[in-house]
CSV table of N, CA and C in Angstrom, one decimal:
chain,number,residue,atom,x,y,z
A,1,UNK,N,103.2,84.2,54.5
A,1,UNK,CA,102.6,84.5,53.2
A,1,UNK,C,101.3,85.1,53.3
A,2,UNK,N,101.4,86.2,53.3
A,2,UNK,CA,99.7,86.8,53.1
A,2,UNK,C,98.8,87.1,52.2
A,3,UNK,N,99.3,86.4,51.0
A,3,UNK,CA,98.3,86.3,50.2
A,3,UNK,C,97.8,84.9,49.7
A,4,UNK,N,98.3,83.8,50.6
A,4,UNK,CA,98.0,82.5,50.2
A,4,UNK,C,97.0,82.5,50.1
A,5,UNK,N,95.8,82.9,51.3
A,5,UNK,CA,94.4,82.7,50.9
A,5,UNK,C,93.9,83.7,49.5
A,6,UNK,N,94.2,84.7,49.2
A,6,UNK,CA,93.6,84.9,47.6
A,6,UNK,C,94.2,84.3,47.1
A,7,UNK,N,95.2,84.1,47.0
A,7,UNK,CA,96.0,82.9,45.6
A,7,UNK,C,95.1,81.8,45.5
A,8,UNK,N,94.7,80.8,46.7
A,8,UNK,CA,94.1,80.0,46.8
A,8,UNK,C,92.6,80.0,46.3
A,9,UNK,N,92.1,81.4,46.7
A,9,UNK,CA,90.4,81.4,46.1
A,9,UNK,C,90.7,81.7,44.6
A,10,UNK,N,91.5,82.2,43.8
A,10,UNK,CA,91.9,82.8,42.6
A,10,UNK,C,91.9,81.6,42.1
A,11,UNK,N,93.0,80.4,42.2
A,11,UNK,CA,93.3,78.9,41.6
A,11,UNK,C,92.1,78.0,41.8
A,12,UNK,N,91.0,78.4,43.0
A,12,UNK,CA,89.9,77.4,43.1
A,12,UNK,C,88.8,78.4,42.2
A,13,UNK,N,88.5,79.4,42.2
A,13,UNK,CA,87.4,80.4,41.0
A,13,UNK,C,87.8,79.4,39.6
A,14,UNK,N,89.1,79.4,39.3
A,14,UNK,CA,89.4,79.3,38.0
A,14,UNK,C,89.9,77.9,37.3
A,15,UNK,N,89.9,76.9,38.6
A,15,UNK,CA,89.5,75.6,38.2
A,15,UNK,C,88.4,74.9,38.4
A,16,UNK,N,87.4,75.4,39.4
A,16,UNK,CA,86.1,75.3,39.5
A,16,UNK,C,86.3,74.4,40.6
A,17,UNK,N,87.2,74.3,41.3
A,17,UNK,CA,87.3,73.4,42.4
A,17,UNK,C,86.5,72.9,43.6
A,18,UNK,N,85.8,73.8,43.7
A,18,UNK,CA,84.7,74.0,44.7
A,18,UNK,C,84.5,74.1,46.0
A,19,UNK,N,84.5,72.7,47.1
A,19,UNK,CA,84.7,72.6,48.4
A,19,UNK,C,86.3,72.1,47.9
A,20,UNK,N,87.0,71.7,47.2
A,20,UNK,CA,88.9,70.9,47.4
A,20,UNK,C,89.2,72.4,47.5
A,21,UNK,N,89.0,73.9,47.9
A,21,UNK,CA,90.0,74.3,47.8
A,21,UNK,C,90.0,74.3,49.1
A,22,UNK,N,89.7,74.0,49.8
A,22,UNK,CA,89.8,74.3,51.6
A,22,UNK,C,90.8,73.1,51.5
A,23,UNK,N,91.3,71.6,50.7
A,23,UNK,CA,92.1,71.2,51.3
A,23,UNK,C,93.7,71.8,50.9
A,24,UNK,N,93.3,72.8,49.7
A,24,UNK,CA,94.9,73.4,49.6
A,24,UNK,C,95.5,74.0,50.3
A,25,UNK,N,96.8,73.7,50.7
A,25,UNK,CA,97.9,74.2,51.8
A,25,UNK,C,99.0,74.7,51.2
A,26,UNK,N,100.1,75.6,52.0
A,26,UNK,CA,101.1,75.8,51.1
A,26,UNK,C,101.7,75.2,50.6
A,27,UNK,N,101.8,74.0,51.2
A,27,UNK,CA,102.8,72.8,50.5
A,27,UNK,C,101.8,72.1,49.6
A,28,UNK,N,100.4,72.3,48.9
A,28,UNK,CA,99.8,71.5,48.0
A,28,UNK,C,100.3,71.4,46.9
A,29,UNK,N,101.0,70.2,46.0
A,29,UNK,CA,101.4,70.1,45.2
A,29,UNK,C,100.3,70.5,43.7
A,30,UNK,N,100.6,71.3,42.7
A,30,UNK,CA,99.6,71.5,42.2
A,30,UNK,C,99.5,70.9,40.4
A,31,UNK,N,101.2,71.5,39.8
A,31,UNK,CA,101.1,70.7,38.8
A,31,UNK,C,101.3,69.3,39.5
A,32,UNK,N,100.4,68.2,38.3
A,32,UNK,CA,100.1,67.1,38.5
A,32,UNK,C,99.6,66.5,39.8
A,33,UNK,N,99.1,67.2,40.3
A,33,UNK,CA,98.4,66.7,41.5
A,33,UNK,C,96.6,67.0,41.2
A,34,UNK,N,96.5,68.4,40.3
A,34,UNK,CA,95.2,68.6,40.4
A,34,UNK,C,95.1,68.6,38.9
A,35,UNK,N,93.9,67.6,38.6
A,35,UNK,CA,94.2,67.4,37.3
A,35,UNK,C,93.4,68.3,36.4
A,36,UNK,N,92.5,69.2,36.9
A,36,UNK,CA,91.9,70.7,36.1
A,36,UNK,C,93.0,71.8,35.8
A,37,UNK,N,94.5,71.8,36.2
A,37,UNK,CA,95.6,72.4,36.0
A,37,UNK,C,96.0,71.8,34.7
A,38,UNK,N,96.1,72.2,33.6
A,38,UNK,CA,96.6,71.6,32.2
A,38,UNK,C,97.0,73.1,32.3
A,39,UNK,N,97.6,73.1,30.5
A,39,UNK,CA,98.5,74.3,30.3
A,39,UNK,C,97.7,75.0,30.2
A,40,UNK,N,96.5,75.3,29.6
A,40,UNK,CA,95.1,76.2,29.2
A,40,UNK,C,94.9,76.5,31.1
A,41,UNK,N,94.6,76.2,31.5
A,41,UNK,CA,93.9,76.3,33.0
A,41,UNK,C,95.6,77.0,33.4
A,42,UNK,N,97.0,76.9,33.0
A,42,UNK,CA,97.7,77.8,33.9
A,42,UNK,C,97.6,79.1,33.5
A,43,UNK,N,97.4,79.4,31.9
A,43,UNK,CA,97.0,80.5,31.0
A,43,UNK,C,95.6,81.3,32.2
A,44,UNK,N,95.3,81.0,32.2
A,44,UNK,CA,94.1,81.3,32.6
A,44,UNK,C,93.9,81.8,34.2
A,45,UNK,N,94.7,80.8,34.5
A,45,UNK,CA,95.1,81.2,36.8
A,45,UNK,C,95.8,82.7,36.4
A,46,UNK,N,97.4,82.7,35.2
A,46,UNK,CA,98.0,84.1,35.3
A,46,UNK,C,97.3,85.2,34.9
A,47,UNK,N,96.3,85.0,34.1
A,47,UNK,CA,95.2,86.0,33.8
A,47,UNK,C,95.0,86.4,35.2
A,48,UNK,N,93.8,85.5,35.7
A,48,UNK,CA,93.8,85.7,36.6
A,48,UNK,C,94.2,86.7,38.1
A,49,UNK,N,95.2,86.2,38.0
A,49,UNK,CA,96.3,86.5,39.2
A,49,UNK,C,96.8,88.3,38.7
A,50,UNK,N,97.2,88.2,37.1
A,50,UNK,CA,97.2,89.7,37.0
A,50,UNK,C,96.1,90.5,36.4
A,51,UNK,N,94.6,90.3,36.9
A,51,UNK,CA,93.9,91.0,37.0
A,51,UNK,C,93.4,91.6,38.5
A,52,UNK,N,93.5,90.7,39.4
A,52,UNK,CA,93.4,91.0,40.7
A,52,UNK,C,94.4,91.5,41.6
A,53,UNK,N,95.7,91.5,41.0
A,53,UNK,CA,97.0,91.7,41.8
A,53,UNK,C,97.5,93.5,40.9
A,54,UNK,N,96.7,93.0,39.8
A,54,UNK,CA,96.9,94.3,39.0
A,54,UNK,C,98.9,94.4,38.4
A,55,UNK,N,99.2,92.9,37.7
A,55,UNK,CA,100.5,93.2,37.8
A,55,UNK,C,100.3,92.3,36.5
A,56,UNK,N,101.7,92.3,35.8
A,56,UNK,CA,101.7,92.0,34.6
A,56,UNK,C,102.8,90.5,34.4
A,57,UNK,N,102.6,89.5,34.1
A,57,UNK,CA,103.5,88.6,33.8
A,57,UNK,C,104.3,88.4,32.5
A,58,UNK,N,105.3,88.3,32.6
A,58,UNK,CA,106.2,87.8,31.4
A,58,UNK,C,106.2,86.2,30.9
A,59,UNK,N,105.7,85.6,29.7
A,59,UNK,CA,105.8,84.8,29.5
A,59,UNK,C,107.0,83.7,29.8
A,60,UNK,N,108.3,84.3,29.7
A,60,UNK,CA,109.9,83.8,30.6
A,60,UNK,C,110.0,83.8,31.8
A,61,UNK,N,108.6,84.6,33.1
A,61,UNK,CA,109.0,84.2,33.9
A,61,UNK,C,108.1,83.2,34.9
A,62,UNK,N,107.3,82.0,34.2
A,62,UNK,CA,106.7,81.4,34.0
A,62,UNK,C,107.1,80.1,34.3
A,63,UNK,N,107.4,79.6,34.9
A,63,UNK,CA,108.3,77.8,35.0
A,63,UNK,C,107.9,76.5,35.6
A,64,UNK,N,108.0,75.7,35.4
A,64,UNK,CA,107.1,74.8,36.1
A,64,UNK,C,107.3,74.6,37.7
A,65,UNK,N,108.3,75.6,38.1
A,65,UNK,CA,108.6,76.0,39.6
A,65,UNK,C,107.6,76.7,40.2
A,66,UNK,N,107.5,77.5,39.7
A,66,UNK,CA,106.2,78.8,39.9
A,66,UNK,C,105.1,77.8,40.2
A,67,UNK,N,104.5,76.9,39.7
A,67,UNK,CA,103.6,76.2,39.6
A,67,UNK,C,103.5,74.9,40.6
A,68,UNK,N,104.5,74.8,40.9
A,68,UNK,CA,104.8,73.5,41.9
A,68,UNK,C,103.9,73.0,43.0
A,69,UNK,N,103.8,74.4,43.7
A,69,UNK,CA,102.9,74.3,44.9
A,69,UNK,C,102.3,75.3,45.2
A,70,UNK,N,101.6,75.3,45.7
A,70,UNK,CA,100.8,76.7,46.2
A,70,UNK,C,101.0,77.8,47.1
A,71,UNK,N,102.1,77.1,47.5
A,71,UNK,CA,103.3,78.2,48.4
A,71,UNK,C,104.0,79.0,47.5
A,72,UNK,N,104.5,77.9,45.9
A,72,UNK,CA,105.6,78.7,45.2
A,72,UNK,C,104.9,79.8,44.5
A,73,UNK,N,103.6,79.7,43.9
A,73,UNK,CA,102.4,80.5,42.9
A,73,UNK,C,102.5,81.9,44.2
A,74,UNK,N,102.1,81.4,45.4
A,74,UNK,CA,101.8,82.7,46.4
A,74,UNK,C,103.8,83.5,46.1
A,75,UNK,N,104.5,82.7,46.5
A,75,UNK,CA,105.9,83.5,46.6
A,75,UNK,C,105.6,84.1,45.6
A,76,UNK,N,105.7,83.3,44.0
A,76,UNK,CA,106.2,84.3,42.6
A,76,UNK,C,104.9,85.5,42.6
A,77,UNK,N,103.6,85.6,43.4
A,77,UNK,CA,103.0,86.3,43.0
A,77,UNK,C,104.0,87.9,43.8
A,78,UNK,N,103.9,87.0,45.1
A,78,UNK,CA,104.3,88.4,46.8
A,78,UNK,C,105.2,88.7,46.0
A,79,UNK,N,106.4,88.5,44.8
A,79,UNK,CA,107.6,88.4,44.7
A,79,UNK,C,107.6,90.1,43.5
A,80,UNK,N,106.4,89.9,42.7
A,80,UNK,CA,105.8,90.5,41.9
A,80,UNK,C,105.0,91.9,42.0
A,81,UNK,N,104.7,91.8,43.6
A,81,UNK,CA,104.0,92.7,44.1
A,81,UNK,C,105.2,93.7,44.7
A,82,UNK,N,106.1,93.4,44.8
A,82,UNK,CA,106.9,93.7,45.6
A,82,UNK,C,108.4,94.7,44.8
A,83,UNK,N,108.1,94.2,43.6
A,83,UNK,CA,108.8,94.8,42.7
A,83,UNK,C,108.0,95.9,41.9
């Protein structure tokens, strides 16, 4: 995965996470594990993610899969870039 590390600085910028993002890994579970993730804060990672990736998200393709771990955010992002 070669964009885990920006996915990872992008999700720690925008939850204000600080020094926890060094403990995120690909397998970090993220909904319900990190409790600055509410729906407002996922609104705000996809901003995010399509300002720096420069790509556009669909509200349908959005799921609580996508969100799962920080492996699956990096896949749906690479998955995006790629199309």
């Amino acid at each position: 995965m070669q964009h885990l590390e920006e996915v990872r600085n992008i999700l720690a910028d925008v939850l204000s996470l600080g020094e926890r993002k060094h403990s995120l890994n690909e397998g970090t579970i993220l909904l319900g594990n990190i409790p600055e993730l509410d729906s407002m804060a996922v609104v705000n990672v996809i901003t995010a993610l399509e300002e720096y990736y420069d790509i556009s998200v669909d509200d349908d393709e959005i799921s609580a899969k996508t969100f799962e771990t920080l492996g699956s955010l990096t896949h749906f992002v690479e998955q995006k870039l790629s199309s």
